[in-house]
């Protein structure tokens, strides 16, 4: 069953109106766009979905909307994490998981627990979760790195099925690939590292750029999974210049701006993030044209 999470999962953004209310019509267009583009599953309310500034009530609304507007019935991975273990457990108890295939749970942030604390936190989360758990390691945001040893220890839990690895430490990914159980999922949390991670045993990526360019990005990831690394690497090279422009002013500022350029949604974000600057937008337009990612009109 874990092969549902092979290939590209899109870390879907949350569209907003100018008044910062949720744009559900835009959300529907985006769901259709990524579904038609060939993504394998949808990751709702991860960091790219601006989860820190989306309220609990809004999260429930977004989840319900996705369940009811999922044209290809793609698997849903729902973000449920935090740095207060009892709060995460309580959220799991209060959430309706009908139609949800797994949760993505971020490593506890800010209070910077040691590895023993990380193991105990995720053990309690996995014990409480009615659906499988995918760990999320992203040291630049959390302030700590979940080590390969910790990941592989947690991989022994029957309800922990994988890890989204966004440490960008390839040696650590290699250690996980070497020591993990055969059916444990190693998923890239970084678009440009996805092909290298697949080459050492990864099964795909939870992608930001797939919001905007799902078909082209899915094609290169599928090629890598089929062993055609020459094609996948060549295609990935086209994304190298746009990738840093996704994060220069904070995620998901960059990808939302591209989606606005494409006419899918407006590029509004919630404070403390700010809508893309004119300078960033101009440079994105230039790179998208020059690297043949989008054919744009003036």
PDB file of C-alpha atoms in Angstrom:
ATOM      1  CA  UNK A   1       0.000   0.000   0.000  1.00  0.00           C
ATOM      2  CA  UNK A   2       2.913   2.369   0.590  1.00  0.00           C
ATOM      3  CA  UNK A   3       3.467   2.683  -3.164  1.00  0.00           C
ATOM      4  CA  UNK A   4       0.644   5.252  -3.067  1.00  0.00           C
ATOM      5  CA  UNK A   5       3.386   7.655  -1.979  1.00  0.00           C
ATOM      6  CA  UNK A   6       5.855   6.932  -4.755  1.00  0.00           C
ATOM      7  CA  UNK A   7       6.521   9.662  -7.314  1.00  0.00           C
ATOM      8  CA  UNK A   8       5.519  13.293  -6.879  1.00  0.00           C
ATOM      9  CA  UNK A   9       3.371  14.440  -4.003  1.00  0.00           C
ATOM     10  CA  UNK A  10       2.538  18.126  -4.251  1.00  0.00           C
ATOM     11  CA  UNK A  11       2.899  20.215  -1.099  1.00  0.00           C
ATOM     12  CA  UNK A  12      -0.140  22.235  -2.084  1.00  0.00           C
ATOM     13  CA  UNK A  13      -0.362  25.958  -1.338  1.00  0.00           C
ATOM     14  CA  UNK A  14      -3.341  27.654   0.308  1.00  0.00           C
ATOM     15  CA  UNK A  15      -4.717  30.366  -2.014  1.00  0.00           C
ATOM     16  CA  UNK A  16      -5.868  33.604  -0.397  1.00  0.00           C
ATOM     17  CA  UNK A  17      -7.900  36.588  -1.493  1.00  0.00           C
ATOM     18  CA  UNK A  18      -6.528  40.104  -1.064  1.00  0.00           C
ATOM     19  CA  UNK A  19      -8.207  40.273   2.363  1.00  0.00           C
ATOM     20  CA  UNK A  20      -6.338  37.049   3.298  1.00  0.00           C
ATOM     21  CA  UNK A  21      -9.459  34.907   3.509  1.00  0.00           C
ATOM     22  CA  UNK A  22      -9.132  31.502   1.851  1.00  0.00           C
ATOM     23  CA  UNK A  23      -9.852  31.479  -1.883  1.00  0.00           C
ATOM     24  CA  UNK A  24     -11.665  28.156  -2.208  1.00  0.00           C
ATOM     25  CA  UNK A  25     -12.392  28.683  -5.908  1.00  0.00           C
ATOM     26  CA  UNK A  26      -8.665  29.140  -6.486  1.00  0.00           C
ATOM     27  CA  UNK A  27      -7.986  26.080  -4.359  1.00  0.00           C
ATOM     28  CA  UNK A  28     -10.298  24.069  -6.567  1.00  0.00           C
ATOM     29  CA  UNK A  29      -8.539  25.267  -9.727  1.00  0.00           C
ATOM     30  CA  UNK A  30      -5.195  24.345  -8.224  1.00  0.00           C
ATOM     31  CA  UNK A  31      -6.351  20.862  -7.209  1.00  0.00           C
ATOM     32  CA  UNK A  32      -7.562  20.291 -10.772  1.00  0.00           C
ATOM     33  CA  UNK A  33      -4.293  21.645 -12.207  1.00  0.00           C
ATOM     34  CA  UNK A  34      -2.006  19.373 -10.175  1.00  0.00           C
ATOM     35  CA  UNK A  35      -4.301  16.384 -10.678  1.00  0.00           C
ATOM     36  CA  UNK A  36      -4.302  16.850 -14.448  1.00  0.00           C
ATOM     37  CA  UNK A  37      -0.513  17.299 -14.255  1.00  0.00           C
ATOM     38  CA  UNK A  38       0.020  13.782 -12.961  1.00  0.00           C
ATOM     39  CA  UNK A  39       0.998  14.190  -9.315  1.00  0.00           C
ATOM     40  CA  UNK A  40       0.489  10.983  -7.346  1.00  0.00           C
ATOM     41  CA  UNK A  41      -0.801  12.445  -4.079  1.00  0.00           C
ATOM     42  CA  UNK A  42      -1.588  15.737  -2.354  1.00  0.00           C
ATOM     43  CA  UNK A  43       0.094  16.974   0.816  1.00  0.00           C
ATOM     44  CA  UNK A  44      -2.262  19.378   2.605  1.00  0.00           C
ATOM     45  CA  UNK A  45      -1.199  21.862   5.271  1.00  0.00           C
ATOM     46  CA  UNK A  46       2.518  21.365   5.223  1.00  0.00           C
ATOM     47  CA  UNK A  47       4.788  24.390   5.474  1.00  0.00           C
ATOM     48  CA  UNK A  48       4.069  25.291   1.837  1.00  0.00           C
ATOM     49  CA  UNK A  49       0.386  25.470   2.767  1.00  0.00           C
ATOM     50  CA  UNK A  50       1.265  28.199   5.298  1.00  0.00           C
ATOM     51  CA  UNK A  51       0.179  25.936   8.147  1.00  0.00           C
ATOM     52  CA  UNK A  52       1.556  28.229  10.901  1.00  0.00           C
ATOM     53  CA  UNK A  53      -0.926  30.982   9.982  1.00  0.00           C
ATOM     54  CA  UNK A  54      -3.930  28.843   9.024  1.00  0.00           C
ATOM     55  CA  UNK A  55      -6.341  28.400  11.932  1.00  0.00           C
ATOM     56  CA  UNK A  56      -7.609  25.031  13.179  1.00  0.00           C
ATOM     57  CA  UNK A  57     -11.050  25.814  11.813  1.00  0.00           C
ATOM     58  CA  UNK A  58      -9.610  26.721   8.407  1.00  0.00           C
ATOM     59  CA  UNK A  59      -7.532  23.527   8.332  1.00  0.00           C
ATOM     60  CA  UNK A  60     -10.722  21.511   8.791  1.00  0.00           C
ATOM     61  CA  UNK A  61     -12.414  23.486   6.014  1.00  0.00           C
ATOM     62  CA  UNK A  62      -9.502  22.916   3.632  1.00  0.00           C
ATOM     63  CA  UNK A  63      -9.421  19.209   4.397  1.00  0.00           C
ATOM     64  CA  UNK A  64     -13.160  18.850   3.872  1.00  0.00           C
ATOM     65  CA  UNK A  65     -12.982  20.823   0.619  1.00  0.00           C
ATOM     66  CA  UNK A  66     -10.171  18.611  -0.683  1.00  0.00           C
ATOM     67  CA  UNK A  67     -12.073  15.452   0.206  1.00  0.00           C
ATOM     68  CA  UNK A  68     -15.102  16.728  -1.710  1.00  0.00           C
ATOM     69  CA  UNK A  69     -13.143  18.175  -4.658  1.00  0.00           C
ATOM     70  CA  UNK A  70     -10.540  15.552  -5.474  1.00  0.00           C
ATOM     71  CA  UNK A  71     -11.318  14.709  -9.107  1.00  0.00           C
ATOM     72  CA  UNK A  72      -8.877  11.810  -9.413  1.00  0.00           C
ATOM     73  CA  UNK A  73      -9.287  10.649  -5.819  1.00  0.00           C
ATOM     74  CA  UNK A  74      -5.602  11.126  -5.169  1.00  0.00           C
ATOM     75  CA  UNK A  75      -4.276   9.985  -1.791  1.00  0.00           C
ATOM     76  CA  UNK A  76      -4.233  12.743   0.836  1.00  0.00           C
ATOM     77  CA  UNK A  77      -1.394  13.346   3.281  1.00  0.00           C
ATOM     78  CA  UNK A  78      -2.469  15.777   5.991  1.00  0.00           C
ATOM     79  CA  UNK A  79      -0.056  17.864   8.034  1.00  0.00           C
ATOM     80  CA  UNK A  80      -0.447  17.285  11.781  1.00  0.00           C
ATOM     81  CA  UNK A  81       2.575  18.266  13.838  1.00  0.00           C
ATOM     82  CA  UNK A  82       3.898  20.597  16.482  1.00  0.00           C
ATOM     83  CA  UNK A  83       6.284  21.046  19.367  1.00  0.00           C
ATOM     84  CA  UNK A  84       3.829  20.284  22.200  1.00  0.00           C
ATOM     85  CA  UNK A  85       3.306  16.528  22.146  1.00  0.00           C
ATOM     86  CA  UNK A  86      -0.046  16.428  24.013  1.00  0.00           C
ATOM     87  CA  UNK A  87      -1.452  19.093  21.676  1.00  0.00           C
ATOM     88  CA  UNK A  88      -0.504  17.021  18.621  1.00  0.00           C
ATOM     89  CA  UNK A  89      -2.087  13.943  20.182  1.00  0.00           C
ATOM     90  CA  UNK A  90      -5.251  15.894  20.978  1.00  0.00           C
ATOM     91  CA  UNK A  91      -5.425  17.208  17.408  1.00  0.00           C
ATOM     92  CA  UNK A  92      -5.217  13.631  16.153  1.00  0.00           C
ATOM     93  CA  UNK A  93      -8.115  12.649  18.404  1.00  0.00           C
ATOM     94  CA  UNK A  94     -10.229  15.597  17.221  1.00  0.00           C
ATOM     95  CA  UNK A  95      -9.636  15.208  13.460  1.00  0.00           C
ATOM     96  CA  UNK A  96     -11.905  13.351  11.069  1.00  0.00           C
ATOM     97  CA  UNK A  97      -9.515  11.100   9.168  1.00  0.00           C
ATOM     98  CA  UNK A  98     -12.048   9.578   6.823  1.00  0.00           C
ATOM     99  CA  UNK A  99     -10.511   9.911   3.361  1.00  0.00           C
ATOM    100  CA  UNK A 100      -7.034  10.715   4.715  1.00  0.00           C
ATOM    101  CA  UNK A 101      -4.301   8.243   3.817  1.00  0.00           C
ATOM    102  CA  UNK A 102      -1.447   9.410   6.067  1.00  0.00           C
ATOM    103  CA  UNK A 103      -0.228  12.326   8.141  1.00  0.00           C
ATOM    104  CA  UNK A 104       2.959  14.319   7.708  1.00  0.00           C
ATOM    105  CA  UNK A 105       4.339  15.254  11.120  1.00  0.00           C
ATOM    106  CA  UNK A 106       7.194  17.711  11.488  1.00  0.00           C
ATOM    107  CA  UNK A 107      10.070  17.243  13.908  1.00  0.00           C
ATOM    108  CA  UNK A 108       9.373  19.296  17.081  1.00  0.00           C
ATOM    109  CA  UNK A 109      10.696  22.808  16.602  1.00  0.00           C
ATOM    110  CA  UNK A 110      11.981  25.713  18.694  1.00  0.00           C
ATOM    111  CA  UNK A 111      12.304  23.885  22.014  1.00  0.00           C
ATOM    112  CA  UNK A 112      15.046  21.739  20.380  1.00  0.00           C
ATOM    113  CA  UNK A 113      14.643  18.343  22.057  1.00  0.00           C
ATOM    114  CA  UNK A 114      17.406  15.763  22.026  1.00  0.00           C
ATOM    115  CA  UNK A 115      17.066  12.620  19.953  1.00  0.00           C
ATOM    116  CA  UNK A 116      15.490  10.676  22.838  1.00  0.00           C
ATOM    117  CA  UNK A 117      12.793  13.336  23.052  1.00  0.00           C
ATOM    118  CA  UNK A 118      12.209  13.174  19.309  1.00  0.00           C
ATOM    119  CA  UNK A 119      11.781   9.396  19.492  1.00  0.00           C
ATOM    120  CA  UNK A 120       9.333   9.627  22.399  1.00  0.00           C
ATOM    121  CA  UNK A 121       7.373  12.425  20.693  1.00  0.00           C
ATOM    122  CA  UNK A 122       6.885  10.513  17.466  1.00  0.00           C
ATOM    123  CA  UNK A 123       6.180   7.253  19.266  1.00  0.00           C
ATOM    124  CA  UNK A 124       3.263   8.915  21.052  1.00  0.00           C
ATOM    125  CA  UNK A 125       2.088  10.547  17.812  1.00  0.00           C
ATOM    126  CA  UNK A 126       2.237   7.230  15.951  1.00  0.00           C
ATOM    127  CA  UNK A 127       0.436   5.415  18.783  1.00  0.00           C
ATOM    128  CA  UNK A 128      -2.367   7.991  18.651  1.00  0.00           C
ATOM    129  CA  UNK A 129      -2.699   8.368  14.877  1.00  0.00           C
ATOM    130  CA  UNK A 130      -5.452   6.345  13.189  1.00  0.00           C
ATOM    131  CA  UNK A 131      -3.579   6.604   9.875  1.00  0.00           C
ATOM    132  CA  UNK A 132       0.091   5.987   8.981  1.00  0.00           C
ATOM    133  CA  UNK A 133       2.693   8.600   9.906  1.00  0.00           C
ATOM    134  CA  UNK A 134       5.355  10.117   7.644  1.00  0.00           C
ATOM    135  CA  UNK A 135       8.083  11.902   9.590  1.00  0.00           C
ATOM    136  CA  UNK A 136       9.279  15.320   8.404  1.00  0.00           C
ATOM    137  CA  UNK A 137      12.884  16.358   8.981  1.00  0.00           C
ATOM    138  CA  UNK A 138      13.672  19.976   8.064  1.00  0.00           C
ATOM    139  CA  UNK A 139      16.479  21.320  10.286  1.00  0.00           C
ATOM    140  CA  UNK A 140      16.551  24.885   8.877  1.00  0.00           C
ATOM    141  CA  UNK A 141      12.995  25.389  10.158  1.00  0.00           C
ATOM    142  CA  UNK A 142      13.000  23.268  13.325  1.00  0.00           C
ATOM    143  CA  UNK A 143      16.461  24.061  14.675  1.00  0.00           C
ATOM    144  CA  UNK A 144      17.359  20.377  15.120  1.00  0.00           C
ATOM    145  CA  UNK A 145      18.308  17.534  12.830  1.00  0.00           C
ATOM    146  CA  UNK A 146      16.594  14.179  13.206  1.00  0.00           C
ATOM    147  CA  UNK A 147      19.526  11.833  12.726  1.00  0.00           C
ATOM    148  CA  UNK A 148      19.551   8.792  10.484  1.00  0.00           C
ATOM    149  CA  UNK A 149      19.796   6.609  13.575  1.00  0.00           C
ATOM    150  CA  UNK A 150      16.681   8.224  15.034  1.00  0.00           C
ATOM    151  CA  UNK A 151      14.763   7.862  11.771  1.00  0.00           C
ATOM    152  CA  UNK A 152      15.654   4.190  11.501  1.00  0.00           C
ATOM    153  CA  UNK A 153      14.738   3.593  15.143  1.00  0.00           C
ATOM    154  CA  UNK A 154      11.330   5.155  14.536  1.00  0.00           C
ATOM    155  CA  UNK A 155      10.996   3.158  11.314  1.00  0.00           C
ATOM    156  CA  UNK A 156      10.513   0.068  13.501  1.00  0.00           C
ATOM    157  CA  UNK A 157       7.167   1.446  14.694  1.00  0.00           C
ATOM    158  CA  UNK A 158       4.399  -0.300  12.729  1.00  0.00           C
ATOM    159  CA  UNK A 159       2.540   2.974  12.132  1.00  0.00           C
ATOM    160  CA  UNK A 160       5.526   5.026  10.907  1.00  0.00           C
ATOM    161  CA  UNK A 161       5.925   4.366   7.203  1.00  0.00           C
ATOM    162  CA  UNK A 162       8.400   6.946   5.910  1.00  0.00           C
ATOM    163  CA  UNK A 163      10.321  10.181   6.219  1.00  0.00           C
ATOM    164  CA  UNK A 164      10.294  13.382   4.230  1.00  0.00           C
ATOM    165  CA  UNK A 165      13.998  14.268   4.292  1.00  0.00           C
ATOM    166  CA  UNK A 166      14.689  17.972   3.811  1.00  0.00           C
ATOM    167  CA  UNK A 167      18.009  18.152   5.638  1.00  0.00           C
ATOM    168  CA  UNK A 168      19.819  18.369   2.279  1.00  0.00           C
ATOM    169  CA  UNK A 169      22.532  16.179   3.830  1.00  0.00           C
ATOM    170  CA  UNK A 170      23.014  13.497   1.187  1.00  0.00           C
ATOM    171  CA  UNK A 171      25.223  11.384   3.463  1.00  0.00           C
ATOM    172  CA  UNK A 172      22.381  11.233   5.983  1.00  0.00           C
ATOM    173  CA  UNK A 173      19.960  10.148   3.277  1.00  0.00           C
ATOM    174  CA  UNK A 174      22.408   7.424   2.269  1.00  0.00           C
ATOM    175  CA  UNK A 175      22.557   6.185   5.869  1.00  0.00           C
ATOM    176  CA  UNK A 176      18.774   6.046   6.056  1.00  0.00           C
ATOM    177  CA  UNK A 177      18.603   4.185   2.740  1.00  0.00           C
ATOM    178  CA  UNK A 178      21.194   1.702   3.984  1.00  0.00           C
ATOM    179  CA  UNK A 179      19.667   0.993   7.393  1.00  0.00           C
ATOM    180  CA  UNK A 180      15.904   1.410   6.969  1.00  0.00           C
ATOM    181  CA  UNK A 181      13.429  -1.470   6.615  1.00  0.00           C
ATOM    182  CA  UNK A 182      12.773  -2.396   2.996  1.00  0.00           C
ATOM    183  CA  UNK A 183       9.231  -1.012   2.984  1.00  0.00           C
ATOM    184  CA  UNK A 184      10.091   2.271   4.738  1.00  0.00           C
ATOM    185  CA  UNK A 185       9.708   5.290   2.433  1.00  0.00           C
ATOM    186  CA  UNK A 186      12.604   7.700   1.917  1.00  0.00           C
ATOM    187  CA  UNK A 187      11.032  10.788   0.330  1.00  0.00           C
ATOM    188  CA  UNK A 188      12.941  13.872  -0.739  1.00  0.00           C
ATOM    189  CA  UNK A 189      11.770  17.117   0.815  1.00  0.00           C
ATOM    190  CA  UNK A 190      13.804  19.170  -1.644  1.00  0.00           C
ATOM    191  CA  UNK A 191      12.976  19.381  -5.343  1.00  0.00           C
ATOM    192  CA  UNK A 192      16.510  19.593  -6.701  1.00  0.00           C
ATOM    193  CA  UNK A 193      17.765  16.758  -4.478  1.00  0.00           C
ATOM    194  CA  UNK A 194      14.975  14.421  -5.528  1.00  0.00           C
ATOM    195  CA  UNK A 195      16.850  12.705  -8.359  1.00  0.00           C
ATOM    196  CA  UNK A 196      20.009  12.061  -6.293  1.00  0.00           C
ATOM    197  CA  UNK A 197      17.879  10.735  -3.428  1.00  0.00           C
ATOM    198  CA  UNK A 198      15.972   8.424  -5.778  1.00  0.00           C
ATOM    199  CA  UNK A 199      19.337   7.145  -7.055  1.00  0.00           C
ATOM    200  CA  UNK A 200      20.229   5.911  -3.552  1.00  0.00           C
ATOM    201  CA  UNK A 201      16.869   4.338  -2.770  1.00  0.00           C
ATOM    202  CA  UNK A 202      14.336   7.144  -2.423  1.00  0.00           C
ATOM    203  CA  UNK A 203      10.817   6.780  -3.780  1.00  0.00           C
ATOM    204  CA  UNK A 204       9.991  10.335  -4.822  1.00  0.00           C
ATOM    205  CA  UNK A 205       9.514  13.864  -3.550  1.00  0.00           C
ATOM    206  CA  UNK A 206       7.041  16.104  -1.766  1.00  0.00           C
ATOM    207  CA  UNK A 207       7.377  19.000  -4.155  1.00  0.00           C
ATOM    208  CA  UNK A 208       6.874  22.763  -4.109  1.00  0.00           C
ATOM    209  CA  UNK A 209       7.422  23.462  -7.818  1.00  0.00           C
ATOM    210  CA  UNK A 210       4.830  20.805  -8.719  1.00  0.00           C
ATOM    211  CA  UNK A 211       2.159  23.325  -7.710  1.00  0.00           C
ATOM    212  CA  UNK A 212       3.033  25.272 -10.850  1.00  0.00           C
ATOM    213  CA  UNK A 213       4.652  22.718 -13.171  1.00  0.00           C
ATOM    214  CA  UNK A 214       3.234  19.331 -12.178  1.00  0.00           C
ATOM    215  CA  UNK A 215       3.417  17.591 -15.540  1.00  0.00           C
ATOM    216  CA  UNK A 216       6.992  18.416 -16.380  1.00  0.00           C
ATOM    217  CA  UNK A 217       8.294  17.787 -12.868  1.00  0.00           C
ATOM    218  CA  UNK A 218       6.350  14.529 -12.550  1.00  0.00           C
ATOM    219  CA  UNK A 219       7.784  13.313 -15.856  1.00  0.00           C
ATOM    220  CA  UNK A 220      11.377  13.696 -14.701  1.00  0.00           C
ATOM    221  CA  UNK A 221      10.699  12.079 -11.322  1.00  0.00           C
ATOM    222  CA  UNK A 222       8.916   9.154 -12.991  1.00  0.00           C
ATOM    223  CA  UNK A 223      11.894   8.767 -15.325  1.00  0.00           C
ATOM    224  CA  UNK A 224      14.272   8.626 -12.358  1.00  0.00           C
ATOM    225  CA  UNK A 225      12.103   5.995 -10.666  1.00  0.00           C
ATOM    226  CA  UNK A 226      12.320   3.953 -13.871  1.00  0.00           C
ATOM    227  CA  UNK A 227      16.114   4.222 -13.841  1.00  0.00           C
ATOM    228  CA  UNK A 228      16.484   6.781 -16.634  1.00  0.00           C
ATOM    229  CA  UNK A 229      18.773   9.092 -14.703  1.00  0.00           C
ATOM    230  CA  UNK A 230      20.259  10.638 -17.839  1.00  0.00           C
ATOM    231  CA  UNK A 231      16.879  12.072 -18.871  1.00  0.00           C
ATOM    232  CA  UNK A 232      15.865  12.927 -15.303  1.00  0.00           C
ATOM    233  CA  UNK A 233      19.102  14.789 -14.594  1.00  0.00           C
ATOM    234  CA  UNK A 234      18.951  16.710 -17.851  1.00  0.00           C
ATOM    235  CA  UNK A 235      15.357  17.746 -17.164  1.00  0.00           C
ATOM    236  CA  UNK A 236      16.149  18.640 -13.570  1.00  0.00           C
ATOM    237  CA  UNK A 237      18.851  21.011 -14.779  1.00  0.00           C
ATOM    238  CA  UNK A 238      16.109  23.235 -16.201  1.00  0.00           C
ATOM    239  CA  UNK A 239      14.776  23.760 -12.673  1.00  0.00           C
ATOM    240  CA  UNK A 240      18.068  24.708 -11.027  1.00  0.00           C
ATOM    241  CA  UNK A 241      17.804  28.457 -11.559  1.00  0.00           C
ATOM    242  CA  UNK A 242      14.133  28.797 -10.645  1.00  0.00           C
ATOM    243  CA  UNK A 243      14.467  26.739  -7.446  1.00  0.00           C
ATOM    244  CA  UNK A 244      16.239  29.344  -5.261  1.00  0.00           C
ATOM    245  CA  UNK A 245      13.774  31.985  -6.460  1.00  0.00           C
ATOM    246  CA  UNK A 246      10.994  29.953  -4.827  1.00  0.00           C
ATOM    247  CA  UNK A 247      12.479  30.560  -1.383  1.00  0.00           C
ATOM    248  CA  UNK A 248      14.328  33.865  -1.622  1.00  0.00           C
ATOM    249  CA  UNK A 249      11.503  35.802   0.064  1.00  0.00           C
ATOM    250  CA  UNK A 250      10.106  32.848   2.023  1.00  0.00           C
ATOM    251  CA  UNK A 251       8.097  29.792   1.046  1.00  0.00           C
ATOM    252  CA  UNK A 252       5.503  29.759  -0.550  1.00  0.00           C
ATOM    253  CA  UNK A 253       5.973  33.358  -1.743  1.00  0.00           C
ATOM    254  CA  UNK A 254       7.915  32.316  -4.838  1.00  0.00           C
ATOM    255  CA  UNK A 255       5.711  29.520  -6.074  1.00  0.00           C
ATOM    256  CA  UNK A 256       2.552  31.525  -5.377  1.00  0.00           C
ATOM    257  CA  UNK A 257       3.939  34.295  -7.553  1.00  0.00           C
ATOM    258  CA  UNK A 258       4.512  31.831 -10.389  1.00  0.00           C
ATOM    259  CA  UNK A 259       0.948  30.580  -9.970  1.00  0.00           C
ATOM    260  CA  UNK A 260      -0.234  34.186 -10.239  1.00  0.00           C
ATOM    261  CA  UNK A 261       1.865  34.666 -13.393  1.00  0.00           C
ATOM    262  CA  UNK A 262       0.119  31.578 -14.775  1.00  0.00           C
ATOM    263  CA  UNK A 263      -3.294  33.007 -13.878  1.00  0.00           C
ATOM    264  CA  UNK A 264      -4.259  30.126 -11.562  1.00  0.00           C
ATOM    265  CA  UNK A 265      -4.461  31.988  -8.241  1.00  0.00           C
ATOM    266  CA  UNK A 266      -3.460  35.320  -6.766  1.00  0.00           C
ATOM    267  CA  UNK A 267      -0.107  35.421  -5.020  1.00  0.00           C
ATOM    268  CA  UNK A 268      -1.281  36.651  -1.612  1.00  0.00           C
ATOM    269  CA  UNK A 269       0.332  35.277   1.547  1.00  0.00           C
ATOM    270  CA  UNK A 270      -0.298  35.920   5.221  1.00  0.00           C
ATOM    271  CA  UNK A 271       1.939  38.005   7.454  1.00  0.00           C
ATOM    272  CA  UNK A 272       4.701  37.858   8.439  1.00  0.00           C
ATOM    273  CA  UNK A 273       5.251  36.711   4.852  1.00  0.00           C
ATOM    274  CA  UNK A 274       4.831  39.341   2.141  1.00  0.00           C
ATOM    275  CA  UNK A 275       3.686  39.021  -1.449  1.00  0.00           C
ATOM    276  CA  UNK A 276       6.561  38.683  -3.920  1.00  0.00           C
ATOM    277  CA  UNK A 277       8.426  41.870  -4.668  1.00  0.00           C
ATOM    278  CA  UNK A 278       8.411  43.290  -8.172  1.00  0.00           C
ATOM    279  CA  UNK A 279      12.093  42.494  -8.502  1.00  0.00           C
ATOM    280  CA  UNK A 280      11.617  38.834  -7.618  1.00  0.00           C
ATOM    281  CA  UNK A 281       8.660  38.564  -9.960  1.00  0.00           C
ATOM    282  CA  UNK A 282      10.643  40.023 -12.857  1.00  0.00           C
ATOM    283  CA  UNK A 283      13.541  37.637 -12.278  1.00  0.00           C
ATOM    284  CA  UNK A 284      11.183  34.671 -12.057  1.00  0.00           C
ATOM    285  CA  UNK A 285       9.576  35.643 -15.351  1.00  0.00           C
ATOM    286  CA  UNK A 286      12.985  35.888 -17.008  1.00  0.00           C
ATOM    287  CA  UNK A 287      14.160  32.482 -15.738  1.00  0.00           C
ATOM    288  CA  UNK A 288      10.887  30.759 -16.603  1.00  0.00           C
ATOM    289  CA  UNK A 289      11.226  32.033 -20.176  1.00  0.00           C
ATOM    290  CA  UNK A 290      14.950  31.441 -20.589  1.00  0.00           C
ATOM    291  CA  UNK A 291      14.874  27.916 -19.187  1.00  0.00           C
ATOM    292  CA  UNK A 292      11.797  27.028 -21.267  1.00  0.00           C
ATOM    293  CA  UNK A 293       9.658  26.216 -18.247  1.00  0.00           C
ATOM    294  CA  UNK A 294       6.811  28.508 -19.276  1.00  0.00           C
ATOM    295  CA  UNK A 295       5.959  30.345 -22.437  1.00  0.00           C
ATOM    296  CA  UNK A 296       4.889  33.738 -21.121  1.00  0.00           C
ATOM    297  CA  UNK A 297       3.180  36.675 -22.698  1.00  0.00           C
ATOM    298  CA  UNK A 298       4.080  40.231 -21.769  1.00  0.00           C
TER     299      UNK A 298
END
